[in-house]
Tab-separated table of C-alpha atoms in Angstrom:
chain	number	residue	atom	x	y	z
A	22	UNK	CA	-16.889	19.007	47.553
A	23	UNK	CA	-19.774	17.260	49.803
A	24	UNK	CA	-16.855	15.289	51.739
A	25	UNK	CA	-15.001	18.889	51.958
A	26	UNK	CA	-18.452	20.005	53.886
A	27	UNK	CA	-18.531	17.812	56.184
A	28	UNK	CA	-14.995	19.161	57.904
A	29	UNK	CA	-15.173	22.525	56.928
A	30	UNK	CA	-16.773	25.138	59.101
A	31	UNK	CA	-16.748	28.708	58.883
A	32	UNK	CA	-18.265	31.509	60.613
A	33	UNK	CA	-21.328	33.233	58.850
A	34	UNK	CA	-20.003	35.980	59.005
A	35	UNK	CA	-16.794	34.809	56.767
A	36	UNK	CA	-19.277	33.069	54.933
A	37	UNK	CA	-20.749	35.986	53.675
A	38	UNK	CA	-18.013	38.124	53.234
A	39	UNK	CA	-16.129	35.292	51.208
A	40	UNK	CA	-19.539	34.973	48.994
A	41	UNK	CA	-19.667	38.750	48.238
A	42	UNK	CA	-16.061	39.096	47.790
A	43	UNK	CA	-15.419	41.501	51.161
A	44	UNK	CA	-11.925	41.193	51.793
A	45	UNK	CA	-11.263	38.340	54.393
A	46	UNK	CA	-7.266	37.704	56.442
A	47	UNK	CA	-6.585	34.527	57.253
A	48	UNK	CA	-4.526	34.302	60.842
A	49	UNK	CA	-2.697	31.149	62.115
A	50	UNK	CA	-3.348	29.837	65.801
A	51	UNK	CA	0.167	28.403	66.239
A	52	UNK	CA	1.581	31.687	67.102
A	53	UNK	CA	-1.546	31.289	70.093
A	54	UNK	CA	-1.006	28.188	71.284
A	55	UNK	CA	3.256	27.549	70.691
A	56	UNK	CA	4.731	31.311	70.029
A	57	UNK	CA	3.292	33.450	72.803
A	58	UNK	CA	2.347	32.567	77.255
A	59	UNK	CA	-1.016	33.121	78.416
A	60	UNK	CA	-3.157	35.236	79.309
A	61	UNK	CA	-0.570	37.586	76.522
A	62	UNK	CA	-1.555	35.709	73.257
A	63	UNK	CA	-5.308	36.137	74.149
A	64	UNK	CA	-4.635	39.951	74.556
A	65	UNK	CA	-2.592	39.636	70.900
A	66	UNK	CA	-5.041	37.478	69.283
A	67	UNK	CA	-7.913	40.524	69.706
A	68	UNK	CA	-5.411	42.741	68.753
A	69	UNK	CA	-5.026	41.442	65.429
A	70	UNK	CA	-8.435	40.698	65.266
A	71	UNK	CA	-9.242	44.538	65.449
A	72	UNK	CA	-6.292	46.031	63.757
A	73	UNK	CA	-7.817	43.780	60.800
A	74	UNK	CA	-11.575	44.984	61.065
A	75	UNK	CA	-9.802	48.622	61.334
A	76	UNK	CA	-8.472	48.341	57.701
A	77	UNK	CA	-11.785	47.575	56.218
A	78	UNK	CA	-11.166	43.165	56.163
A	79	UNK	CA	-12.705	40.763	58.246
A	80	UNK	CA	-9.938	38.474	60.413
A	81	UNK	CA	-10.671	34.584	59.511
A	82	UNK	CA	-8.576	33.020	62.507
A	83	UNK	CA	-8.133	29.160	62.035
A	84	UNK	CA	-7.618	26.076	63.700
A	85	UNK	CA	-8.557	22.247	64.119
A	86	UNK	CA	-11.536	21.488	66.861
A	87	UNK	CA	-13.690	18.600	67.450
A	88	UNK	CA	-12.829	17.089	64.321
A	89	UNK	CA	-13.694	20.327	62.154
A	90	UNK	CA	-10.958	22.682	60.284
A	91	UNK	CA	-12.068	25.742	62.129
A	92	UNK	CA	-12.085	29.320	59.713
A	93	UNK	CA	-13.242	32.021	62.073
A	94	UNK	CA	-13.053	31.249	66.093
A	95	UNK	CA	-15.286	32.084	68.857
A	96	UNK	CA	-14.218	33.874	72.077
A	97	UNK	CA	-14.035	30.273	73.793
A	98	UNK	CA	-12.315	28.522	70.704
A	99	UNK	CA	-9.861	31.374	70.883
A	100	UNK	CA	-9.422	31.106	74.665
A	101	UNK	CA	-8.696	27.281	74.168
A	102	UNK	CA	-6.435	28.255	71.605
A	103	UNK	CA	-4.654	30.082	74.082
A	104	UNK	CA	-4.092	28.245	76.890
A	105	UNK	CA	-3.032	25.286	74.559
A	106	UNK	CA	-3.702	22.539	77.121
A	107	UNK	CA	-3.254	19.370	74.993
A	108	UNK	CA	-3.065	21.656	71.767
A	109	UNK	CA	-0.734	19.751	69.470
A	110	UNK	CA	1.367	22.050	66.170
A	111	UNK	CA	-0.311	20.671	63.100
A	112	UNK	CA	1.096	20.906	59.809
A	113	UNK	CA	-0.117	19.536	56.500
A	114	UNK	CA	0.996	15.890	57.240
A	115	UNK	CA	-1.238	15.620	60.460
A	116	UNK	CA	-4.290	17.108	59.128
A	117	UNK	CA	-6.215	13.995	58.946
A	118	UNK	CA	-5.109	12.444	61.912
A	119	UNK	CA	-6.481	15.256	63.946
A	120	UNK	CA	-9.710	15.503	62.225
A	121	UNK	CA	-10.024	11.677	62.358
A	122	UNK	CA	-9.117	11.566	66.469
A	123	UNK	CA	-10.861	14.926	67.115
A	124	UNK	CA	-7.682	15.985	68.819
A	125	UNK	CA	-7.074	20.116	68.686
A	126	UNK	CA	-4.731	21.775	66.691
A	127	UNK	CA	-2.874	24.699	66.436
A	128	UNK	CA	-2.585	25.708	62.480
A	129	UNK	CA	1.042	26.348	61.344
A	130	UNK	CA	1.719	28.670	58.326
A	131	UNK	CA	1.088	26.151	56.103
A	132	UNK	CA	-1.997	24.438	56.923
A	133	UNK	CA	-3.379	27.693	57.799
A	134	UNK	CA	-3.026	28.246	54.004
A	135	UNK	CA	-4.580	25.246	53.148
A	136	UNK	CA	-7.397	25.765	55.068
A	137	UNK	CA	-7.998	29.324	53.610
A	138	UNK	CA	-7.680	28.164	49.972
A	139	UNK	CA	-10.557	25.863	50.842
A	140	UNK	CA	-12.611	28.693	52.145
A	141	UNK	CA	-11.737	30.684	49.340
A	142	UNK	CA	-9.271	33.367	51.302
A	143	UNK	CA	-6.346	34.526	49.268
A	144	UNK	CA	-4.736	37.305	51.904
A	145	UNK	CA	-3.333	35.321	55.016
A	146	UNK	CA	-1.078	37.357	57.947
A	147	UNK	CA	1.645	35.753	60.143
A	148	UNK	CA	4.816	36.640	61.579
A	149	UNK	CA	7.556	34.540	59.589
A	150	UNK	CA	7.689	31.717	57.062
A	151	UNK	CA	9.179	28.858	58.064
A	152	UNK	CA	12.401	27.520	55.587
A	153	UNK	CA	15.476	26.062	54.989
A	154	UNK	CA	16.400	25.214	58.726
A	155	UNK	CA	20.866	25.632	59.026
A	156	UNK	CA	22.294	22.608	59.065
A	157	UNK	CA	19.663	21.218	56.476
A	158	UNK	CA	22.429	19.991	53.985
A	159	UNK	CA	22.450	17.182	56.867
A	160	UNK	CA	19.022	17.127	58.718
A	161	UNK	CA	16.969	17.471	55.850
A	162	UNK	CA	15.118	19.678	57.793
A	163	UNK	CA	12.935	21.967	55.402
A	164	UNK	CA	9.645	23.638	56.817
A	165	UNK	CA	6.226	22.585	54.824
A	166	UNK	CA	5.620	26.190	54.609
A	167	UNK	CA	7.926	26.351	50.981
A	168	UNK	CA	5.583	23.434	49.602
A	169	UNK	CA	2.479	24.585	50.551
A	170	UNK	CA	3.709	28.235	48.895
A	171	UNK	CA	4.573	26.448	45.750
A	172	UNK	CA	1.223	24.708	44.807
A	173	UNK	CA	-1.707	26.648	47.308
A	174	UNK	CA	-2.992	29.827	45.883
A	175	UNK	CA	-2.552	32.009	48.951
A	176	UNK	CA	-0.582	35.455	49.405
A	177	UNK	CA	1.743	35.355	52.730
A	178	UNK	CA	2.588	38.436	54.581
A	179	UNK	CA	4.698	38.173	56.530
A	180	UNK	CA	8.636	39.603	57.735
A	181	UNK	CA	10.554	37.696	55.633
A	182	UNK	CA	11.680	33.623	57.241
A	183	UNK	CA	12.249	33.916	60.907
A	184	UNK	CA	16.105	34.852	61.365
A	185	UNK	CA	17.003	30.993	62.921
A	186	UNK	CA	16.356	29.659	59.508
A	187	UNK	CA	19.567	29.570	56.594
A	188	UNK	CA	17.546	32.428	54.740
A	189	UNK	CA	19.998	32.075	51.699
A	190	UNK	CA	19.004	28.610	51.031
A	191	UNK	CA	15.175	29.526	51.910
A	192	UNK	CA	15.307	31.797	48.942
A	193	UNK	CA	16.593	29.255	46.554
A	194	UNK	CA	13.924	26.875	47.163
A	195	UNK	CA	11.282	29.466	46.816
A	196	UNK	CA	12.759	30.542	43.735
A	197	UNK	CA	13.347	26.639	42.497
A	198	UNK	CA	9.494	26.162	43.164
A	199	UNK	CA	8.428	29.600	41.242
A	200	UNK	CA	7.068	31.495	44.293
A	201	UNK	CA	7.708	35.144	44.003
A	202	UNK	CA	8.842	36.956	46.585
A	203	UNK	CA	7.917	40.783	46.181
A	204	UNK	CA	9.026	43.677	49.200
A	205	UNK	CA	6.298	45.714	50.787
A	206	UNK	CA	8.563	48.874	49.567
A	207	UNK	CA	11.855	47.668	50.086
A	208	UNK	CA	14.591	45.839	48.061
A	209	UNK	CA	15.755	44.023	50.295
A	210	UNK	CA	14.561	40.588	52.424
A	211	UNK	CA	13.717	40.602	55.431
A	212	UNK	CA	14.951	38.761	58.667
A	213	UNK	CA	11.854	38.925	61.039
A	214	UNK	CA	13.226	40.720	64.306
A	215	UNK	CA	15.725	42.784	61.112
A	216	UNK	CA	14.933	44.486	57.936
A	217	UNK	CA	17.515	43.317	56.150
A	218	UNK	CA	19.084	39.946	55.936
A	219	UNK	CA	21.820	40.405	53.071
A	220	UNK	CA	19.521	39.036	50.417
A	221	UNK	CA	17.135	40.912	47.977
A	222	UNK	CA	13.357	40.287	47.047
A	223	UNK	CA	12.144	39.380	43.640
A	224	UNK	CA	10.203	42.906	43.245
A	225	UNK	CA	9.961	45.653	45.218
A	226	UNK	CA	6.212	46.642	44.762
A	227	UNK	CA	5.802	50.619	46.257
A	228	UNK	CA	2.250	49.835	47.776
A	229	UNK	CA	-0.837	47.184	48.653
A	230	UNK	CA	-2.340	48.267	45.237
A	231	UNK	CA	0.628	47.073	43.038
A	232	UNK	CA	0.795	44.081	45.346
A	233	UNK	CA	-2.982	42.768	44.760
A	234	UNK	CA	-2.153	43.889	41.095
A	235	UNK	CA	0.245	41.175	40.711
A	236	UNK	CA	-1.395	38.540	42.790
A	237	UNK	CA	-4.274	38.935	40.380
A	238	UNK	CA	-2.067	38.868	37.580
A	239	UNK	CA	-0.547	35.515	38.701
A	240	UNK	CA	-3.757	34.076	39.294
A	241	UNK	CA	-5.836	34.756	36.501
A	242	UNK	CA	-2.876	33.371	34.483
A	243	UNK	CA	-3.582	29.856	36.607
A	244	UNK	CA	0.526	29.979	37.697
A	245	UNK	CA	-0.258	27.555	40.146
A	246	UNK	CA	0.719	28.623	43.913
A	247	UNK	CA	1.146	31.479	46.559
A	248	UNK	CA	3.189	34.399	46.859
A	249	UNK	CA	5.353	35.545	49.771
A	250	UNK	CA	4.711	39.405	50.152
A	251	UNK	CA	8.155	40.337	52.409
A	252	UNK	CA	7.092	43.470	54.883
A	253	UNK	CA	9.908	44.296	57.248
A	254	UNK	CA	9.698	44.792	60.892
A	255	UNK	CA	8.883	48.987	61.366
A	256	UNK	CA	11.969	50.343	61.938
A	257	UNK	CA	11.658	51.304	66.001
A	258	UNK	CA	11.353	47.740	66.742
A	259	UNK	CA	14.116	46.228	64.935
A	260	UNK	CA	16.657	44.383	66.567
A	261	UNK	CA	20.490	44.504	66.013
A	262	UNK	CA	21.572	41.869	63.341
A	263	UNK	CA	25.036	40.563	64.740
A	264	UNK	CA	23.197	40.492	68.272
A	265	UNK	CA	20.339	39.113	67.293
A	266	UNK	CA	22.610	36.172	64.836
A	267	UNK	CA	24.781	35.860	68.087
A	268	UNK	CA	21.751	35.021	70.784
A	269	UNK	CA	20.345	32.501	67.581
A	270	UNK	CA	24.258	30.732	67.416
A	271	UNK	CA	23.402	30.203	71.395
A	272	UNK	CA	20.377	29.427	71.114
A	273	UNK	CA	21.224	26.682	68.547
A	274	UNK	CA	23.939	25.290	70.251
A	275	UNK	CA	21.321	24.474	73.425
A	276	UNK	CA	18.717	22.911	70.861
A	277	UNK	CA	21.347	20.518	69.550
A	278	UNK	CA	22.712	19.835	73.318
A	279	UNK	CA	18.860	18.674	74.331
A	280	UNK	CA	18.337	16.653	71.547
A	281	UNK	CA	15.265	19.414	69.535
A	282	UNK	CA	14.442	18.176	66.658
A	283	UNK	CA	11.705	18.501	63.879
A	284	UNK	CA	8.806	20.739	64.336
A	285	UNK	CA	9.594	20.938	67.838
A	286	UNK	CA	13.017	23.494	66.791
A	287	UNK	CA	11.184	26.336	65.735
A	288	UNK	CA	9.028	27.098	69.221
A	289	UNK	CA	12.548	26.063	71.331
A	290	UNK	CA	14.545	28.135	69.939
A	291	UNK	CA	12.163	31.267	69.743
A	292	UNK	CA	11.631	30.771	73.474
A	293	UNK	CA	15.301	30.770	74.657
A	294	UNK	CA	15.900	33.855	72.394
A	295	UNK	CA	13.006	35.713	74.104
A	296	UNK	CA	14.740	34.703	77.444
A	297	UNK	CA	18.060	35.672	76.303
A	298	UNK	CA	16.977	39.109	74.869
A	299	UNK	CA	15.015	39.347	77.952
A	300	UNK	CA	11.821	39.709	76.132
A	301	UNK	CA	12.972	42.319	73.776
A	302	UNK	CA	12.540	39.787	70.988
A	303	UNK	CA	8.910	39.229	72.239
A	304	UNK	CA	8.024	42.710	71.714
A	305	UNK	CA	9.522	43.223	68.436
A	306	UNK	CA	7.483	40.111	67.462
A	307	UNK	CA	4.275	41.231	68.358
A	308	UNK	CA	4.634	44.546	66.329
A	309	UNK	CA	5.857	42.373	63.427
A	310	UNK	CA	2.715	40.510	63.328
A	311	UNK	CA	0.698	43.748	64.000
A	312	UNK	CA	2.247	45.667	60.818
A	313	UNK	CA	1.672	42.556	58.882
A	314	UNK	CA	-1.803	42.423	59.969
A	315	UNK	CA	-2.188	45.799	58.910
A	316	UNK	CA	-0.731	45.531	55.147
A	317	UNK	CA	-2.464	41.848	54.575
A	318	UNK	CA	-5.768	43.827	55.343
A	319	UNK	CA	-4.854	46.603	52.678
A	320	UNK	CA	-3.926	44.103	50.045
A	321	UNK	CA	-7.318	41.700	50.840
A	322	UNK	CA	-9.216	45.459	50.370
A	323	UNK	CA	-7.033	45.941	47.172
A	324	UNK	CA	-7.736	42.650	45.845
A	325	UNK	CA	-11.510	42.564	46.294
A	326	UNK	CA	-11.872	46.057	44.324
A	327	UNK	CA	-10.017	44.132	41.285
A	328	UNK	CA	-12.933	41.050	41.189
């Protein structure tokens, strides 16, 4: 654990809320520094921040800096986050050249998760998972995210996979790798900008107590792994399926004419379907990522009165 030290830093304030077991939300940075313009993802960023400490939890933001995995962020780390200059997407594979380099890097769903685990945060918020990109029965192209779920013992709120992904083939890997996948009160998955995207979850779980309930549950019995807890979009700020699928077909199509490949698809193709919803998408997004906010904070507040 001393070599763990030496890269690890958290706040003291996380610090002491993950030593008395206060209820502590991990948040990702690539949403900052790939998914949103500045100065508007410095505005979100507090946002969450305080729609977190309103529910009772305290926000653990993370990120790579100066050769240190980052849990907890000051107002200048979080600026720097934000206007991304020379801010590279890491994922699980580039963790140790960035610590090694002391290059800075934006967290992704999956090292976020990683990082938390090694803090000792079970509860971590985003938007969407990544999964099973279409087209993968060629490219290969399958996000980290459904590893990391499989063997790191984190909970994932989030709306579902982000509606660009083959969600079909998303949920058979989950399901192949034993993650469950239990509905914030609803039967049905998810589809990030829609509430439903023709598939079902595992569970439907009524509220955050049930939900902490289980993760304990899974836990205590060592069933090695996260959880994906599916919480649709609130219903004012859902987007039309068939629209949304036909601005994603067009969006696609332009991603495969310039070549996008890789972890580089994902931010492309969320950008040209903000432009071609004309930043509809962009607002639907941010509320997304606010209402998951909220319920991660319920279920960290739920979990801590179980230890």
């Amino acid at each position: 654990m001393k070599s763990l030290e030496k890269y690890l830093t958290i706040t003291p304030e996380i610090q002491e809320a993950i030593a008395n077991n206060k209820p502590v939300v991990a948040l990702e940075s690539t949403i900052l520094s790939h998914g949103m313009p500045y100065p508007e993802n410095v505005a979100f960023a507090h946002k969450v921040e305080e729609i977190v400490r309103g529910e009772g939890a305290i926000p653990a933001t993370t990120a790579i800096i100066d050769g240190k995995l980052k849990v907890g962020l000051t107002a200048d780390e979080l600026e720097l986050m934000c206007k991304a200059e020379n801010v590279g997407k890491v994922s699980r594979r580039d963790v140790a050249v960035y610590l090694a380099t002391g290059k800075v890097g934006a967290t992704t769903v999956a090292t976020t998760m990683m990082i938390a685990a090694m803090a000792g945060i079970q509860v971590f918020a985003t938007g969407g998972i990544g999964g099973v990109h279409r087209g993968a029965t060629e490219t290969m192209d399958i996000s980290a995210d459904l590893q990391e779920l499989a063997h790191t013992p984190v909970a994932v709120i989030c709306a579902g996979a982000k509606s660009l992904l083959d969600i079909g083939l998303t949920l058979e890997y989950l399901e192949t790798m034993g993650v469950p996948v239990v509905g914030v009160d609803t039967d049905d998955f998810p589809a990030f900008y829609c509430r439903k995207s023709g598939y079902k979850v595992d569970f439907n779980a009524k509220d955050e107590e049930l939900i902490a309930k289980i993760l304990k549950t899974k836990w205590d019995l060592n069933l090695e792994g996260g959880a994906i807890i599916a919480n649709p979009i609130p219903a004012e700020y859902e987007l039309d399926f068939d629209e949304i699928e036909a601005v994603i077909q067009r969006a696609l199509v332009l991603a495969k004419e310039q070549g996008i490949r890789g972890k580089d698809t994902t931010p492309f193709l969320l950008k040209h379907i903000k432009e071609m919803t004309e930043g509809v998408s962009f607002a639907s997004n941010l509320q997304l990522a606010y209402n998951n906010a909220r319920v991660a904070s319920k279920i960290a507040v739920e979990l801590a009165k179980l230890d």
